[in-house]
XYZ file of C-alpha atoms in Angstrom:
308
model
C 75.297 105.010 117.785
C 74.411 102.097 120.086
C 73.123 100.130 117.095
C 76.393 100.687 115.223
C 78.432 99.505 118.220
C 76.300 96.376 118.608
C 76.598 95.590 114.916
C 80.378 96.010 115.085
C 80.564 93.730 118.113
C 79.104 90.918 116.002
C 81.737 91.178 113.245
C 84.184 88.881 115.011
C 83.968 88.422 118.782
C 87.644 87.613 119.567
C 88.904 90.535 117.496
C 86.378 92.951 118.976
C 87.349 91.822 122.489
C 90.932 92.635 121.518
C 89.807 96.045 120.237
C 88.124 96.743 123.588
C 91.229 95.720 125.523
C 93.485 97.868 123.363
C 91.126 100.841 123.693
C 91.403 100.567 127.473
C 95.193 100.303 127.198
C 95.253 103.440 125.027
C 93.408 105.350 127.758
C 95.806 104.021 130.412
C 98.760 105.049 128.238
C 97.362 108.573 127.836
C 97.099 108.850 131.609
C 100.670 107.572 131.847
C 101.864 110.220 129.386
C 100.201 112.919 131.473
C 101.317 111.813 134.949
C 104.573 109.903 134.382
C 107.455 112.327 133.683
C 109.897 109.614 132.542
C 111.393 109.932 129.065
C 112.930 107.069 127.074
C 114.818 107.467 123.764
C 113.707 111.072 123.574
C 109.945 110.466 124.028
C 107.494 110.052 126.933
C 107.895 106.500 128.182
C 104.162 105.740 127.756
C 104.038 106.942 124.142
C 105.014 103.553 122.694
C 102.214 101.649 124.515
C 99.779 104.319 123.325
C 100.843 104.009 119.675
C 100.767 100.208 119.747
C 97.356 100.168 121.450
C 95.844 102.534 118.870
C 97.448 100.525 116.063
C 95.885 97.288 117.319
C 92.497 98.991 117.755
C 92.569 99.948 114.080
C 93.984 96.593 112.997
C 91.508 94.513 115.002
C 88.428 96.532 114.034
C 89.327 96.627 110.333
C 90.147 92.928 110.190
C 86.905 92.061 112.007
C 84.909 94.091 109.473
C 86.719 92.406 106.576
C 85.968 88.934 107.938
C 82.292 89.854 108.319
C 82.169 90.133 104.507
C 83.134 86.488 103.943
C 80.276 84.435 102.480
C 80.830 81.583 104.942
C 82.726 80.693 108.094
C 86.232 79.254 107.944
C 87.925 77.223 110.674
C 91.316 78.300 109.359
C 90.330 81.946 109.761
C 88.911 81.376 113.238
C 92.138 79.721 114.368
C 94.237 82.444 112.752
C 92.197 85.083 114.588
C 92.822 83.391 117.939
C 96.548 83.366 117.166
C 96.493 87.061 116.242
C 94.667 87.990 119.440
C 97.117 85.970 121.548
C 100.115 87.559 119.827
C 98.695 91.057 120.295
C 98.181 90.434 124.004
C 101.719 89.076 124.426
C 103.249 91.936 122.422
C 101.519 94.650 124.397
C 102.077 92.911 127.732
C 105.830 92.939 127.074
C 105.770 96.588 126.006
C 103.837 97.679 129.094
C 105.943 95.476 131.373
C 109.114 97.068 130.056
C 107.657 100.548 130.533
C 106.893 99.717 134.164
C 110.507 98.563 134.547
C 111.785 101.707 132.820
C 113.273 99.699 129.955
C 112.934 99.826 126.178
C 111.099 96.859 124.676
C 112.677 96.955 121.201
C 116.343 96.318 120.339
C 117.174 95.904 124.035
C 120.076 93.468 124.530
C 121.322 95.002 127.761
C 120.490 91.965 129.948
C 119.570 88.318 129.320
C 115.968 89.082 130.342
C 115.658 92.073 128.006
C 117.218 90.071 125.175
C 114.772 87.210 125.745
C 111.779 89.567 125.809
C 112.801 91.246 122.564
C 113.373 87.854 120.929
C 109.940 86.713 122.116
C 108.351 89.798 120.573
C 110.108 89.136 117.279
C 108.951 85.521 117.239
C 105.397 86.568 118.114
C 105.250 89.032 115.230
C 106.413 86.343 112.800
C 103.560 84.143 114.037
C 101.145 87.042 113.503
C 102.529 87.513 109.977
C 101.723 83.916 109.003
C 98.305 84.020 110.686
C 97.544 87.191 108.711
C 98.759 85.438 105.551
C 96.377 82.530 106.194
C 93.480 84.981 106.452
C 94.525 86.625 103.190
C 94.588 83.281 101.386
C 91.148 82.303 102.678
C 89.714 85.679 101.635
C 91.040 85.159 98.103
C 89.658 81.612 97.946
C 86.189 82.479 99.241
C 85.771 85.528 97.014
C 83.694 88.238 98.665
C 80.596 88.791 96.459
C 80.994 92.574 96.225
C 83.717 92.994 93.602
C 84.842 96.444 94.778
C 84.983 95.395 98.436
C 86.765 92.157 97.513
C 89.451 94.092 95.624
C 89.958 96.518 98.521
C 90.142 93.744 101.112
C 92.550 91.642 99.051
C 94.918 94.522 98.373
C 94.615 95.793 101.936
C 95.560 92.420 103.417
C 98.417 91.929 100.965
C 99.918 95.391 101.352
C 99.732 95.208 105.143
C 101.937 92.112 104.883
C 104.365 94.225 102.858
C 104.227 96.802 105.650
C 105.165 94.143 108.186
C 108.120 93.091 106.042
C 109.251 96.725 105.842
C 110.107 96.492 109.552
C 112.534 93.583 109.078
C 115.585 95.773 108.289
C 115.253 97.382 111.733
C 116.668 94.258 113.358
C 119.251 93.300 110.713
C 123.007 93.518 111.459
C 123.323 96.618 109.262
C 121.132 98.445 111.785
C 123.377 97.589 114.733
C 124.388 101.048 116.057
C 127.505 99.674 117.738
C 126.220 100.666 121.159
C 126.462 98.090 123.915
C 123.065 96.686 124.874
C 121.307 97.824 121.675
C 120.688 95.401 118.817
C 118.887 97.350 116.123
C 117.376 100.740 115.316
C 114.492 102.561 113.681
C 116.671 105.339 112.291
C 119.313 105.060 109.569
C 122.430 107.201 109.681
C 121.553 108.824 113.006
C 120.911 107.478 116.525
C 117.364 106.679 117.632
C 115.799 109.290 119.892
C 116.993 112.339 117.940
C 114.837 115.151 116.504
C 111.619 113.797 115.046
C 108.219 114.711 113.655
C 105.492 115.447 116.228
C 103.660 112.419 117.723
C 105.058 109.801 115.328
C 108.670 110.676 116.162
C 110.017 109.894 112.685
C 113.556 111.192 112.358
C 114.003 114.598 110.739
C 117.785 114.238 110.489
C 118.163 110.731 109.010
C 116.242 107.872 107.447
C 113.468 106.193 109.430
C 112.265 102.667 108.669
C 109.060 103.193 110.618
C 107.638 105.297 107.770
C 107.349 102.523 105.174
C 106.269 100.153 107.949
C 103.472 102.537 108.987
C 102.273 103.300 105.465
C 102.243 99.636 104.453
C 100.368 98.495 107.554
C 97.637 101.073 107.122
C 96.812 99.936 103.619
C 94.442 97.738 105.627
C 92.356 100.871 106.266
C 93.279 103.044 103.270
C 92.097 100.696 100.505
C 88.675 99.915 102.071
C 88.136 103.635 102.714
C 88.904 104.319 99.051
C 86.476 101.551 98.062
C 83.743 103.151 100.167
C 84.419 106.547 98.594
C 84.344 105.102 95.075
C 81.085 103.277 95.779
C 79.569 106.432 97.225
C 80.806 109.078 94.812
C 81.869 107.276 91.605
C 78.429 105.928 90.745
C 78.823 107.078 87.128
C 81.230 104.138 86.618
C 80.345 100.470 86.719
C 81.582 98.012 89.334
C 84.368 96.625 87.129
C 85.809 100.096 86.543
C 85.770 100.929 90.249
C 87.527 97.640 91.010
C 90.184 98.416 88.386
C 90.722 101.846 89.943
C 91.368 100.095 93.241
C 93.926 97.849 91.563
C 95.730 100.950 90.280
C 95.577 102.516 93.738
C 96.809 99.322 95.375
C 99.730 99.020 92.998
C 100.691 102.660 93.558
C 100.349 102.231 97.315
C 102.649 99.220 97.287
C 105.276 101.046 95.223
C 105.032 104.014 97.611
C 105.653 101.708 100.582
C 108.773 100.296 98.902
C 109.906 103.771 97.865
C 109.603 105.115 101.435
C 111.558 102.163 102.798
C 114.220 102.646 100.105
C 114.469 106.328 100.985
C 114.922 105.491 104.666
C 117.590 102.865 103.959
C 119.561 105.573 102.151
C 119.543 107.686 105.327
C 117.201 110.390 104.010
C 114.641 112.153 106.197
C 111.094 111.950 104.864
C 110.820 115.706 104.300
C 114.295 116.134 102.774
C 114.339 113.860 99.709
C 117.145 114.118 97.167
C 116.729 114.474 93.405
C 116.673 110.708 92.851
C 113.868 110.215 95.360
C 111.880 113.110 93.881
C 112.295 111.639 90.413
C 111.010 108.277 91.649
C 107.997 109.967 93.240
C 107.312 111.908 90.041
C 107.498 108.703 87.988
C 105.047 107.034 90.376
C 102.615 109.951 90.125
C 102.783 109.980 86.313
C 102.363 106.190 86.064
C 99.421 106.235 88.480
C 97.721 109.129 86.685
C 98.229 107.431 83.304
C 96.858 104.108 84.537
C 93.881 105.863 86.117
C 93.173 107.693 82.877
C 93.315 104.468 80.862
C 90.940 102.716 83.274
C 88.438 105.582 83.111
C 88.723 105.776 79.334
C 87.897 102.075 79.022
C 85.256 102.133 81.744
C 81.550 102.032 81.175
C 78.787 103.840 82.956
C 76.169 101.606 84.643
C 73.385 102.683 82.274
C 75.531 101.900 79.223
C 76.486 98.508 80.668
C 72.787 97.665 81.137
C 71.983 98.780 77.607
C 74.717 96.562 76.194
């Protein structure tokens, strides 16, 4: 276990320092949830810092591992990483500071200070978006030698950008609830803070834009995990076939992210889709299954590839 931790610490020092900081913040937030009785928008006031801390732990660790696969160092990547770490620190500092003050950090226009803090968070996330984009471009240019890993990393980085964009509608004028001091919302068709799913809090009575945002962001972990599983258990297929399967999975994952965001924008709860949404899901499943079948039908086993 100690060896694994030491190896991980060498992936990318700034990102792993961030991971350590966010892990500590997650523990602090758990303590806050247990001892601080305050509730904000229908949830324990320390729940948001906890979720953001865990999210950045996953983001930082996954990104550090991805960068360890690059064949050579890149100054552009190193600078982008520093920017990402700085943005993460600023973002979480604002969130925690607002919790201490008993204020919401997002969509809070109740005072000039709260408005400025929310605007600063929005600007910081845009900076993170472009830093993440720079890393994605460098990864594509350098070409990770392992074809399966390269496909997973490329799709994971790209789809996580899509996940970031899925959050943009939350702050658009159409999401203005018409309540003084609030300039945006997660939910569509119902007020924020209503009945929601356990832990994540996604609305069970209306649409929720956090769903597509969440799913898209975690492509960063989902696609590499799938690549690992394919490498471990799909050894009967050659590397090219496994990479093509990842392309199919990535395409389906991206469509699912868009579909979930579309469902939310129409004011539908995740677990109460209408016939149109179900038809779209069915079409996605059929298309994905068909594409997977075609890839496997055209694929070659390693021993046959060597014989050829």
